Structures are given as C-alpha cells and as structure tokens.
C-alpha cells in the first residue's frame, strides 16, 4: 500500500495547536484538583481524633498554586511531589514558548500575505499605467505622422509661393525699368518745355527773363519702413535758390520752429501784439503783411501773415504753398509749433491755430490755383480745432464755393503725421501722402503733400497736392481764416 501524506494549510495547523494547548491546560487543572483532594483525605485520616464533631465544608475550586507536603514523603504513587510540579512548570513554559513562536510565525505570515496583496494591487496598477503609456505612444506616433504630412504640404505651398514671388519680382523689375525709361522721357520733355517757354517769353514777353520753375522732388521709396525716422523729399536743385535754413542734411522730416526770414520794412509792423488779423485791421493796419499775434491763452506771440486784400480783409493766413521751397513732410512737433517762411511757404502751427480758433467763431477760406491759372475757392461757415489731447481734431461748418467739398470726409478727424498716426487707415496715411493732414482713410484732399512742378507725379502713390473734387493739378494755394 502507498501512504498518502496529509497536507494542511497554515490556518488548520494553527487551529490544531491551539486545541492541543487548551486540552493540555484543562488536563493539568483536573490533575491538580484530584491530587489536592487526595492529600486532604490522607491528612484527615492521619490526624489524631480530637473531637467528635464533623463539619461539612463546600468544595471550592483551587485557583492558586499547589503546595507540596512538607512532611516525609509517603509511599503513595499518586502523591504529587516537587519534581512533578517542576516538570509541569517546565512543560507549561515550553508550551508558552511554542505558543509565542506560533504567534510570531502567524504575524510574519500575515504580514507576508498583506505584502503579497499590496504587490498584486501595485502590479495591476502598473499594468494599467503601461497600457495607458502604450496608448499615448501610439497616439503620438499617429500625430507625428500626420504632422509630417502637413509639413510636406506646407513645404509644397512655400515652394509654390516662392516661385510666384520670384516671378512677381522679375515682373516688378521689368516694370521698374519701364518706369525709369518713362521718367527719363518725362524729364527730358520737362527740360524741353522749359527751354521752349523761355524762348517764348524772350520773343513775346518783351525779352523779360522769368525765373525757372522749381526742380522735381525726390519722393521716399515705398520699401522704407514707416517707423524709421529718416526720410527725404527735399527738392533737388541745380540752380541757386533761397531756402529757410540749412537743407543739406537731408534727414526729413526735420524739426523747426517758426523762424521766418527778416521781412522788409514795407510789410511789417512792430505794433501789437493783436488777438488776430481782424483786430489789427480794426486798429488801422489795412496793409497785408507780417503782424505779431498773441491769441488768448497762448504763452508766446507768433508772427503771422495778415491778408487784407481778399474779401474785405482781416484774414489770418495759417498755411501757404506757392513754389515748393519748404519741405512739408515733417514730424508732429514741427506741425505743432509751425515752420517755414511767413512771407512765402509756411505752416502757422497747430497750437497757434487752436488758440486762434477758440477765441471766437471763425470762418475758413481756401483759395486754390491750378497750373492753367484758374482760381477756385472753398469756404466753411465755422472752423476750429480741438486741443492736443484730441490730436487737434478738425471741426468745420457748412460748405460754400466752386472748388468742391473735399474736406467733408476729413471733418471730425484727428491730425496725423508720420510719427503720430491717428487716421482711420490700417497703415499711416502720412507715409503714403508724404505730409501731415486730418486724414481719414486717407481722404479727398492732401494740401500738405509733395510739391510736384507742373503737377506731374513722380511716385506710384498719390502723394502730391490734390483736391479731389476739383482736380489734381494745382500750382499754388493758401488757406486763410478770419
């Protein structure tokens, strides 16, 4: 026969050990009780009979230690001795050590079971994390593949755009060459026309030598950034002309205060200052010329041209263009303070115009003359500017005249210069029109633009002097207000 070995799990084994310990404990207690009763009976039989009374004492359970007899040992095999008690104690001590060992083993096994549970839980978490990372890696690989496709498509588009840009650049160079040829042709024609005009004046004009017209203006190229404050549209002259100030630096727009040349004694008065030219006329000065004005609220007096030969007189000239001798492509500070020659081309200054306009209810009169000597005018019933905090916003009344209302779209707009953009256009209208004005986006007038001799433009932009409702070819004009 083959013997089969029984296997027990740790919990069954621990239970059996506890049952054995409990059985041994109970057997020891029963044995101790029996030995105590026998010793009591033997003592009672051996004791001398001294009384005839018998007392019945209820039997009590012994809970304390069992005391051995101190007398001589009796020849009773069942009598408990000191050695028996020592053996029992040694057995109990051994059993206690075994129980402690079993408890320690149980604790260790319990801790190992808990650790195994924690390890299984961590293993499940790690498996979930690994799965999640795998899905993320797969998604990243798919996304990078899609990005590679998009990059390839964008590279194709960039190559196509580059080819198109190269084609447009070649076409632009061809147009530049054609434009240069046309400009050279126009310049030659301008020189020829000037020579013919000179000969005509010599033959039919009592041999009177007229001054030559101003030279052409070099316009700022389009590709110069707007924010770089280095421009020039200075007049290039091959002859000797008088200029207000040094113009050789060619760093326009230039800053300048109102520093007119010393006028002659016939059109300048030392009296004043006056509030405006109307007050000067009422004071008895009815001759047109330079007067010293100090409007209410202004800190310093300014020199201004008073025109008394137009519409009953009393007009204060705030701007004049006549020969292109002054560069009007300037910055905000120059337009605020004023610049130019009061006897010729000049701008009175936004601050002075504002101080004049807030004294009383003024009118605005614009006189324009084209290259065919035809004169027109535009008048407005009221005129004033708002303060600098509002960028000198323009306020006009109703229009009257024969030049057309080309300031209607500029009414209520703020003043714009190259370094002070307040127009409604996405870019800077002062950059495209080469001047300072109450631009809209950009508007129907540009009276501070480039002075083109004969009205012939040399730029792809409409950057010259123009009044859209009448025509673009103007020779001179000036603004007056009273």
Protein backbone atom coordinates (compact mmCIF):
# COMPACT_ATOMS: atom_id res chain seq x y z
CA UNK A 1 0.00 0.00 0.00
CA UNK A 2 1.07 3.52 -0.68
CA UNK A 3 0.76 6.00 2.13
CA UNK A 4 -0.71 9.40 1.36
CA UNK A 5 0.70 12.28 3.22
CA UNK A 6 -1.88 14.66 4.55
CA UNK A 7 -1.25 18.34 3.84
CA UNK A 8 -2.64 21.08 5.98
CA UNK A 9 -2.74 24.75 5.28
CA UNK A 10 -1.30 27.19 7.85
CA UNK A 11 -4.67 28.15 9.28
CA UNK A 12 -5.65 24.47 10.03
CA UNK A 13 -2.29 23.83 11.61
CA UNK A 14 -2.58 26.86 13.89
CA UNK A 15 -6.08 25.78 14.95
CA UNK A 16 -4.86 22.28 15.90
CA UNK A 17 -2.04 23.74 18.00
CA UNK A 18 -4.46 25.97 19.92
CA UNK A 19 -6.78 22.96 20.59
CA UNK A 20 -3.86 20.93 21.91
CA UNK A 21 -2.76 23.72 24.21
CA UNK A 22 -6.30 24.14 25.54
CA UNK A 23 -6.63 20.37 26.16
CA UNK A 24 -3.33 20.25 27.99
CA UNK A 25 -4.35 23.17 30.19
CA UNK A 26 -7.62 21.56 31.13
CA UNK A 27 -5.92 18.21 31.89
CA UNK A 28 -3.43 19.95 34.14
CA UNK A 29 -6.14 21.68 36.12
CA UNK A 30 -8.11 18.40 36.59
CA UNK A 31 -4.98 16.63 37.69
CA UNK A 32 -4.20 19.32 40.24
CA UNK A 33 -7.73 19.13 41.70
CA UNK A 34 -7.60 15.37 42.11
CA UNK A 35 -4.23 15.48 43.89
CA UNK A 36 -5.45 18.17 46.25
CA UNK A 37 -8.44 16.12 47.32
CA UNK A 38 -6.30 13.06 47.94
CA UNK A 39 -3.83 14.98 50.11
CA UNK A 40 -6.67 16.43 52.16
CA UNK A 41 -8.15 12.98 52.73
CA UNK A 42 -4.81 11.48 53.78
CA UNK A 43 -4.13 14.32 56.19
CA UNK A 44 -7.55 13.91 57.67
CA UNK A 45 -7.08 10.16 58.19
CA UNK A 46 -3.61 10.54 59.74
CA UNK A 47 -4.56 13.28 62.11
CA UNK A 48 -5.49 12.24 65.67
CA UNK A 49 -9.13 12.32 66.51
CA UNK A 50 -9.51 15.16 68.96
CA UNK A 51 -13.17 15.93 68.60
CA UNK A 52 -16.28 14.16 67.62
CA UNK A 53 -17.75 16.96 65.52
CA UNK A 54 -17.89 16.72 61.82
CA UNK A 55 -18.06 19.89 59.67
CA UNK A 56 -19.11 19.74 56.06
CA UNK A 57 -17.34 22.49 54.08
CA UNK A 58 -18.46 23.21 50.50
CA UNK A 59 -15.92 22.12 47.94
CA UNK A 60 -14.04 25.02 46.38
CA UNK A 61 -12.09 25.18 43.14
CA UNK A 62 -8.36 25.65 43.67
CA UNK A 63 -7.10 28.67 41.74
CA UNK A 64 -3.78 29.21 43.48
CA UNK A 65 -0.57 27.22 43.40
CA UNK A 66 -0.47 23.65 44.70
CA UNK A 67 1.69 23.36 47.81
CA UNK A 68 3.65 20.20 48.32
CA UNK A 69 3.66 18.45 51.62
CA UNK A 70 6.50 19.45 53.96
CA UNK A 71 6.47 16.19 55.83
CA UNK A 72 8.10 12.95 54.94
CA UNK A 73 7.17 11.55 51.62
CA UNK A 74 4.52 8.93 51.73
CA UNK A 75 4.78 5.76 49.77
CA UNK A 76 1.82 6.83 47.65
CA UNK A 77 2.43 6.65 43.96
CA UNK A 78 -0.28 9.11 43.20
CA UNK A 79 1.02 11.78 45.61
CA UNK A 80 2.32 14.98 43.95
CA UNK A 81 5.95 15.75 44.51
CA UNK A 82 8.14 18.78 43.98
CA UNK A 83 9.62 17.24 40.87
CA UNK A 84 6.21 16.70 39.37
CA UNK A 85 5.40 20.35 39.87
CA UNK A 86 8.74 21.35 38.25
CA UNK A 87 8.02 19.05 35.31
CA UNK A 88 4.59 20.56 34.89
CA UNK A 89 6.02 24.05 35.06
CA UNK A 90 8.71 23.20 32.52
CA UNK A 91 6.07 21.76 30.24
CA UNK A 92 3.96 24.86 30.59
CA UNK A 93 6.97 27.08 29.88
CA UNK A 94 7.79 25.07 26.79
CA UNK A 95 4.21 25.28 25.62
CA UNK A 96 4.20 29.04 26.19
CA UNK A 97 7.39 29.38 24.12
CA UNK A 98 5.85 27.32 21.38
CA UNK A 99 2.70 29.46 21.51
CA UNK A 100 4.81 32.63 21.28
CA UNK A 101 6.70 31.14 18.36
CA UNK A 102 3.45 30.24 16.66
CA UNK A 103 2.11 33.75 17.23
CA UNK A 104 5.31 35.22 15.74
CA UNK A 105 5.01 32.89 12.77
CA UNK A 106 1.35 33.86 12.36
CA UNK A 107 2.27 37.56 12.48
CA UNK A 108 5.05 37.10 9.94
CA UNK A 109 2.78 35.10 7.66
CA UNK A 110 0.06 37.75 7.99
CA UNK A 111 2.49 40.49 7.07
CA UNK A 112 3.66 38.46 4.10
CA UNK A 113 0.06 37.98 2.99
CA UNK A 114 -0.60 41.72 3.24
CA UNK A 115 2.57 42.46 1.30
CA UNK A 116 1.51 39.99 -1.36
CA UNK A 117 -1.86 41.74 -1.63
CA UNK A 118 -0.16 45.13 -1.95
CA UNK A 119 2.20 43.74 -4.58
CA UNK A 120 -0.70 42.33 -6.55
CA UNK A 121 -2.50 45.68 -6.38
CA UNK A 122 0.63 47.55 -7.48
CA UNK A 123 1.08 45.04 -10.29
CA UNK A 124 -2.44 45.72 -11.52
CA UNK A 125 -1.79 49.48 -11.33
CA UNK A 126 1.46 49.09 -13.24
CA UNK A 127 -0.28 47.08 -15.91
CA UNK A 128 -2.90 49.83 -16.29
CA UNK A 129 -0.19 52.51 -16.45
CA UNK A 130 1.79 50.53 -19.04
CA UNK A 131 -1.35 50.17 -21.12
CA UNK A 132 -2.05 53.89 -20.85
CA UNK A 133 1.54 54.78 -21.85
CA UNK A 134 1.32 52.42 -24.78
CA UNK A 135 -1.87 54.12 -25.99
CA UNK A 136 -0.27 57.55 -25.59
CA UNK A 137 2.81 56.45 -27.51
CA UNK A 138 0.61 55.07 -30.28
CA UNK A 139 -1.36 58.33 -30.42
CA UNK A 140 1.88 60.37 -30.52
CA UNK A 141 3.22 58.26 -33.38
CA UNK A 142 0.00 58.78 -35.34
CA UNK A 143 0.07 62.54 -34.62
CA UNK A 144 3.68 62.87 -35.73
CA UNK A 145 2.86 61.05 -38.91
CA UNK A 146 0.01 63.49 -39.57
CA UNK A 147 2.33 66.43 -38.78
CA UNK A 148 4.85 65.10 -41.25
CA UNK A 149 2.17 65.03 -43.92
CA UNK A 150 1.09 68.59 -43.06
CA UNK A 151 4.72 69.78 -43.12
CA UNK A 152 5.18 68.23 -46.53
CA UNK A 153 2.04 70.00 -47.79
CA UNK A 154 3.23 73.33 -46.30
CA UNK A 155 6.65 72.90 -47.89
CA UNK A 156 4.95 72.42 -51.24
CA UNK A 157 2.89 75.55 -50.73
CA UNK A 158 6.01 77.52 -49.68
CA UNK A 159 7.83 76.38 -52.81
CA UNK A 160 4.89 77.44 -54.94
CA UNK A 161 4.68 80.81 -53.16
CA UNK A 162 8.45 81.29 -53.57
CA UNK A 163 8.21 80.61 -57.26
CA UNK A 164 5.32 83.03 -57.57
CA UNK A 165 7.26 85.67 -55.59
CA UNK A 166 10.26 85.24 -57.89
CA UNK A 167 8.02 85.62 -60.90
CA UNK A 168 6.45 88.76 -59.45
CA UNK A 169 9.89 90.11 -58.56
CA UNK A 170 11.06 89.66 -62.13
CA UNK A 171 7.90 91.33 -63.39
CA UNK A 172 8.41 94.18 -60.89
CA UNK A 173 11.98 94.71 -62.10
CA UNK A 174 10.66 94.91 -65.64
CA UNK A 175 8.11 97.49 -64.54
CA UNK A 176 10.82 99.45 -62.73
CA UNK A 177 12.90 99.51 -65.88
CA UNK A 178 9.92 100.73 -67.88
CA UNK A 179 9.13 103.33 -65.23
CA UNK A 180 12.72 104.57 -65.25
CA UNK A 181 12.60 104.90 -69.01
CA UNK A 182 9.30 106.80 -68.84
CA UNK A 183 10.61 109.04 -66.05
CA UNK A 184 13.69 109.85 -68.10
CA UNK A 185 11.48 110.66 -71.07
CA UNK A 186 9.26 112.93 -68.96
CA UNK A 187 12.29 114.69 -67.51
CA UNK A 188 13.65 115.32 -70.99
CA UNK A 189 10.28 116.65 -72.06
CA UNK A 190 10.13 118.89 -68.97
CA UNK A 191 13.54 120.33 -69.82
CA UNK A 192 12.47 120.86 -73.42
CA UNK A 193 9.22 122.50 -72.37
CA UNK A 194 11.11 124.79 -70.00
CA UNK A 195 13.50 125.79 -72.76
CA UNK A 196 10.61 126.46 -75.15
CA UNK A 197 8.82 128.55 -72.52
CA UNK A 198 11.99 130.58 -72.02
CA UNK A 199 12.33 131.26 -75.72
CA UNK A 200 8.64 132.21 -75.98
CA UNK A 201 8.98 134.64 -73.11
CA UNK A 202 12.08 136.15 -74.73
CA UNK A 203 10.35 136.55 -78.08
CA UNK A 204 6.85 137.54 -76.98
CA UNK A 205 7.33 138.83 -73.46
CA UNK A 206 9.44 141.94 -74.06
CA UNK A 207 12.55 139.85 -73.53
CA UNK A 208 11.72 139.55 -69.81
CA UNK A 209 13.59 136.69 -68.12
CA UNK A 210 11.18 134.70 -65.92
CA UNK A 211 12.55 132.66 -63.01
CA UNK A 212 12.92 128.94 -63.68
CA UNK A 213 10.33 126.63 -62.07
CA UNK A 214 11.44 124.61 -59.06
CA UNK A 215 13.17 121.31 -59.68
CA UNK A 216 11.43 117.96 -59.21
CA UNK A 217 11.02 116.39 -55.79
CA UNK A 218 12.67 113.09 -54.89
CA UNK A 219 9.94 111.01 -53.23
CA UNK A 220 10.57 108.50 -50.46
CA UNK A 221 10.66 104.92 -51.87
CA UNK A 222 7.88 102.57 -50.83
CA UNK A 223 10.11 99.93 -49.20
CA UNK A 224 11.46 102.25 -46.48
CA UNK A 225 9.88 101.21 -43.11
CA UNK A 226 7.43 103.69 -41.68
CA UNK A 227 8.92 103.64 -38.18
CA UNK A 228 12.45 104.65 -39.28
CA UNK A 229 12.64 108.45 -38.84
CA UNK A 230 14.97 109.07 -41.78
CA UNK A 231 13.26 110.28 -44.93
CA UNK A 232 13.73 112.90 -47.56
CA UNK A 233 11.60 114.50 -50.15
CA UNK A 234 13.82 117.55 -50.34
CA UNK A 235 13.86 119.49 -53.57
CA UNK A 236 16.93 118.74 -55.71
CA UNK A 237 18.06 121.95 -57.32
CA UNK A 238 20.67 122.55 -59.99
CA UNK A 239 20.46 126.32 -59.54
CA UNK A 240 20.91 128.68 -56.64
CA UNK A 241 17.69 129.24 -54.63
CA UNK A 242 16.98 130.77 -51.27
CA UNK A 243 15.95 128.32 -48.55
CA UNK A 244 14.83 128.96 -44.98
CA UNK A 245 17.54 127.29 -43.00
CA UNK A 246 20.09 124.60 -43.81
CA UNK A 247 18.64 121.89 -46.07
CA UNK A 248 21.80 119.95 -46.77
CA UNK A 249 21.38 117.34 -44.02
CA UNK A 250 18.54 115.53 -45.89
CA UNK A 251 17.06 113.99 -42.76
CA UNK A 252 13.43 114.90 -43.21
CA UNK A 253 11.06 115.29 -41.52
CA UNK A 254 13.04 117.99 -39.74
CA UNK A 255 12.10 119.77 -36.56
CA UNK A 256 11.78 123.53 -36.87
CA UNK A 257 10.13 126.37 -35.08
CA UNK A 258 8.55 129.28 -36.82
CA UNK A 259 11.64 131.25 -37.72
CA UNK A 260 10.79 133.45 -40.70
CA UNK A 261 13.32 135.46 -42.57
CA UNK A 262 13.66 139.12 -41.74
CA UNK A 263 10.92 140.87 -43.71
CA UNK A 264 11.20 144.21 -45.43
CA UNK A 265 10.09 147.35 -43.64
CA UNK A 266 7.20 147.90 -46.05
CA UNK A 267 5.08 144.90 -44.97
CA UNK A 268 5.98 144.51 -41.29
CA UNK A 269 4.73 146.40 -38.27
CA UNK A 270 6.19 146.49 -34.79
CA UNK A 271 2.87 147.30 -33.16
CA UNK A 272 0.84 144.74 -31.32
CA UNK A 273 0.61 142.00 -30.49
CA UNK A 274 -3.00 141.58 -31.68
CA UNK A 275 -5.51 138.85 -30.96
CA UNK A 276 -5.89 138.21 -34.70
CA UNK A 277 -5.62 139.98 -38.04
CA UNK A 278 -9.15 141.35 -37.79
CA UNK A 279 -8.18 143.27 -34.65
CA UNK A 280 -5.08 144.54 -36.44
CA UNK A 281 -7.23 145.79 -39.34
CA UNK A 282 -9.68 147.45 -36.96
CA UNK A 283 -6.68 149.14 -35.30
CA UNK A 284 -5.92 150.87 -38.60
CA UNK A 285 -3.43 148.44 -40.17
CA UNK A 286 -5.05 147.73 -43.54
CA UNK A 287 -1.89 146.68 -45.41
CA UNK A 288 -1.22 142.99 -45.98
CA UNK A 289 1.97 141.86 -44.30
CA UNK A 290 3.51 140.25 -41.22
CA UNK A 291 1.96 141.05 -37.86
CA UNK A 292 2.69 139.95 -34.33
CA UNK A 293 -0.27 137.98 -32.92
CA UNK A 294 -0.87 136.65 -29.43
CA UNK A 295 -4.19 134.80 -29.15
CA UNK A 296 -5.90 134.44 -25.79
CA UNK A 297 -4.38 131.62 -23.77
CA UNK A 298 -1.12 131.47 -25.71
CA UNK A 299 2.20 131.88 -23.92
CA UNK A 300 4.30 133.48 -26.66
CA UNK A 301 3.37 135.74 -29.57
CA UNK A 302 3.80 134.45 -33.12
CA UNK A 303 4.38 136.13 -36.45
CA UNK A 304 1.59 135.63 -38.98
CA UNK A 305 0.69 136.95 -42.41
CA UNK A 306 -2.44 139.11 -42.40
CA UNK A 307 -4.21 139.29 -45.75
CA UNK A 308 -6.29 142.45 -46.16
CA UNK A 309 -6.76 142.32 -49.95
CA UNK A 310 -9.22 139.39 -50.01
CA UNK A 311 -12.93 139.61 -49.18
CA UNK A 312 -12.83 142.84 -47.13
CA UNK A 313 -9.60 141.82 -45.34
CA UNK A 314 -8.89 140.66 -41.79
CA UNK A 315 -7.80 137.13 -42.80
CA UNK A 316 -5.07 135.30 -40.87
CA UNK A 317 -3.09 133.01 -43.16
CA UNK A 318 -2.47 129.65 -41.48
CA UNK A 319 -0.90 127.84 -44.47
CA UNK A 320 0.53 128.71 -47.88
CA UNK A 321 2.08 126.76 -50.76
CA UNK A 322 3.47 128.66 -53.72
CA UNK A 323 6.82 127.37 -55.03
CA UNK A 324 7.86 124.16 -53.25
CA UNK A 325 10.68 125.83 -51.36
CA UNK A 326 9.63 124.38 -47.98
CA UNK A 327 9.51 120.70 -47.11
CA UNK A 328 6.10 119.80 -45.59
CA UNK A 329 6.99 116.18 -44.85
CA UNK A 330 7.66 116.78 -41.14
CA UNK A 331 7.00 115.27 -37.73
CA UNK A 332 4.37 116.05 -35.12
CA UNK A 333 6.42 118.58 -33.17
CA UNK A 334 7.10 120.65 -36.30
CA UNK A 335 3.43 120.74 -37.25
CA UNK A 336 2.55 121.68 -33.69
CA UNK A 337 4.99 124.64 -33.46
CA UNK A 338 4.94 125.74 -37.10
CA UNK A 339 7.64 126.07 -39.76
CA UNK A 340 8.58 127.85 -42.97
CA UNK A 341 8.83 131.44 -44.16
CA UNK A 342 5.87 133.68 -43.24
CA UNK A 343 6.33 135.73 -46.47
CA UNK A 344 6.41 132.52 -48.55
CA UNK A 345 5.54 128.90 -47.88
CA UNK A 346 4.81 128.19 -44.23
CA UNK A 347 2.58 126.44 -41.69
CA UNK A 348 1.44 128.61 -38.77
CA UNK A 349 1.35 125.73 -36.24
CA UNK A 350 -1.43 123.57 -34.82
CA UNK A 351 -1.16 125.08 -31.34
CA UNK A 352 -1.44 128.63 -32.70
CA UNK A 353 -4.37 127.65 -34.94
CA UNK A 354 -6.07 126.05 -31.93
CA UNK A 355 -5.56 129.19 -29.80
CA UNK A 356 -6.94 131.36 -32.59
CA UNK A 357 -9.98 129.20 -33.16
CA UNK A 358 -11.12 129.09 -29.55
CA UNK A 359 -11.33 132.90 -29.19
CA UNK A 360 -14.38 133.48 -31.40
CA UNK A 361 -16.44 131.90 -34.14
CA UNK A 362 -14.12 131.92 -37.19
CA UNK A 363 -14.61 131.06 -40.86
CA UNK A 364 -12.26 129.11 -43.13
CA UNK A 365 -11.42 130.17 -46.68
CA UNK A 366 -9.30 128.13 -49.10
CA UNK A 367 -8.10 129.62 -52.38
CA UNK A 368 -6.62 127.28 -54.98
CA UNK A 369 -5.00 127.95 -58.34
CA UNK A 370 -4.19 125.27 -60.90
CA UNK A 371 -1.38 125.16 -63.46
CA UNK A 372 -3.63 126.85 -66.00
CA UNK A 373 -4.01 129.90 -63.71
CA UNK A 374 -7.62 129.02 -62.91
CA UNK A 375 -8.62 130.01 -59.37
CA UNK A 376 -11.34 128.40 -57.25
CA UNK A 377 -12.29 128.65 -53.59
CA UNK A 378 -13.93 126.67 -50.79
CA UNK A 379 -15.41 128.43 -47.74
CA UNK A 380 -16.77 126.99 -44.48
CA UNK A 381 -19.11 128.81 -42.12
CA UNK A 382 -17.19 127.80 -38.98
CA UNK A 383 -13.74 126.47 -38.21
CA UNK A 384 -11.83 125.47 -35.07
CA UNK A 385 -9.58 122.74 -33.71
CA UNK A 386 -9.85 120.68 -30.55
CA UNK A 387 -6.87 120.63 -28.11
CA UNK A 388 -3.76 118.50 -28.46
CA UNK A 389 -5.25 115.82 -26.21
CA UNK A 390 -7.67 115.20 -29.09
CA UNK A 391 -4.84 115.45 -31.66
CA UNK A 392 -6.24 118.81 -32.87
CA UNK A 393 -9.43 117.28 -34.26
CA UNK A 394 -10.90 119.32 -37.15
CA UNK A 395 -14.37 120.91 -36.78
CA UNK A 396 -15.96 122.55 -39.85
CA UNK A 397 -19.28 124.20 -40.61
CA UNK A 398 -21.28 124.19 -43.85
CA UNK A 399 -19.52 124.39 -47.23
CA UNK A 400 -19.82 127.05 -49.90
CA UNK A 401 -17.72 127.61 -53.05
CA UNK A 402 -16.85 126.34 -56.53
CA UNK A 403 -13.86 124.07 -55.71
CA UNK A 404 -15.93 121.19 -54.35
CA UNK A 405 -16.20 120.00 -50.76
CA UNK A 406 -13.10 117.84 -50.47
CA UNK A 407 -12.86 118.38 -46.69
CA UNK A 408 -16.17 116.68 -45.93
CA UNK A 409 -14.50 113.29 -45.32
CA UNK A 410 -11.86 114.98 -43.12
CA UNK A 411 -14.29 116.77 -40.83
CA UNK A 412 -14.10 115.43 -37.27
CA UNK A 413 -10.79 113.65 -37.90
CA UNK A 414 -7.59 113.99 -35.90
CA UNK A 415 -4.34 115.32 -37.30
CA UNK A 416 -1.84 112.68 -38.45
CA UNK A 417 1.89 112.84 -39.09
CA UNK A 418 4.47 110.19 -39.79
CA UNK A 419 5.25 109.76 -36.07
CA UNK A 420 1.69 110.41 -34.82
CA UNK A 421 -0.79 108.09 -36.58
CA UNK A 422 -4.42 108.99 -35.81
CA UNK A 423 -6.13 108.19 -39.13
CA UNK A 424 -8.73 105.52 -39.84
CA UNK A 425 -6.48 103.62 -42.27
CA UNK A 426 -4.74 100.36 -41.36
CA UNK A 427 -1.42 101.96 -42.31
CA UNK A 428 -0.18 105.52 -41.92
CA UNK A 429 -1.66 107.94 -44.44
CA UNK A 430 1.14 110.40 -43.75
CA UNK A 431 3.62 107.80 -45.03
CA UNK A 432 1.75 107.36 -48.33
CA UNK A 433 0.81 111.03 -48.85
CA UNK A 434 4.15 112.45 -47.62
CA UNK A 435 2.71 115.15 -45.39
CA UNK A 436 0.61 115.94 -42.32
CA UNK A 437 -3.17 116.33 -42.54
CA UNK A 438 -6.52 115.47 -40.99
CA UNK A 439 -6.54 112.15 -42.82
CA UNK A 440 -9.49 109.79 -42.79
CA UNK A 441 -8.59 106.66 -44.76
CA UNK A 442 -6.98 108.57 -46.35
CA UNK A 443 -9.35 111.23 -47.74
CA UNK A 444 -10.17 113.53 -50.63
CA UNK A 445 -7.54 116.21 -50.07
CA UNK A 446 -3.83 116.44 -49.34
CA UNK A 447 -2.82 120.09 -49.26
CA UNK A 448 0.44 119.44 -47.38
CA UNK A 449 1.73 116.83 -49.84
CA UNK A 450 4.73 116.90 -52.15
CA UNK A 451 5.10 119.90 -54.48
CA UNK A 452 5.36 118.48 -57.99
CA UNK A 453 6.33 121.08 -60.56
CA UNK A 454 3.70 121.21 -63.27
CA UNK A 455 1.51 118.76 -61.37
CA UNK A 456 3.32 115.77 -62.90
CA UNK A 457 3.63 112.95 -60.36
CA UNK A 458 6.87 111.04 -59.93
CA UNK A 459 5.53 108.44 -57.49
CA UNK A 460 3.24 105.42 -57.66
CA UNK A 461 1.35 106.90 -54.70
CA UNK A 462 -0.93 109.93 -54.77
CA UNK A 463 1.41 111.86 -52.55
CA UNK A 464 1.26 115.28 -54.19
CA UNK A 465 -1.01 118.25 -53.51
CA UNK A 466 -4.54 117.44 -54.62
CA UNK A 467 -8.15 118.47 -54.10
CA UNK A 468 -10.19 115.54 -55.38
CA UNK A 469 -13.49 117.31 -56.07
CA UNK A 470 -11.80 119.79 -58.40
CA UNK A 471 -8.67 118.23 -59.87
CA UNK A 472 -5.15 117.09 -59.03
CA UNK A 473 -3.01 119.60 -60.99
CA UNK A 474 -2.58 122.59 -58.69
CA UNK A 475 0.18 125.12 -58.82
CA UNK A 476 -0.35 127.07 -55.64
CA UNK A 477 -2.94 127.62 -52.95
CA UNK A 478 -3.16 129.08 -49.48
CA UNK A 479 -5.58 128.79 -46.59
CA UNK A 480 -6.88 131.77 -44.72
CA UNK A 481 -9.16 132.07 -41.78
CA UNK A 482 -10.59 135.05 -40.00
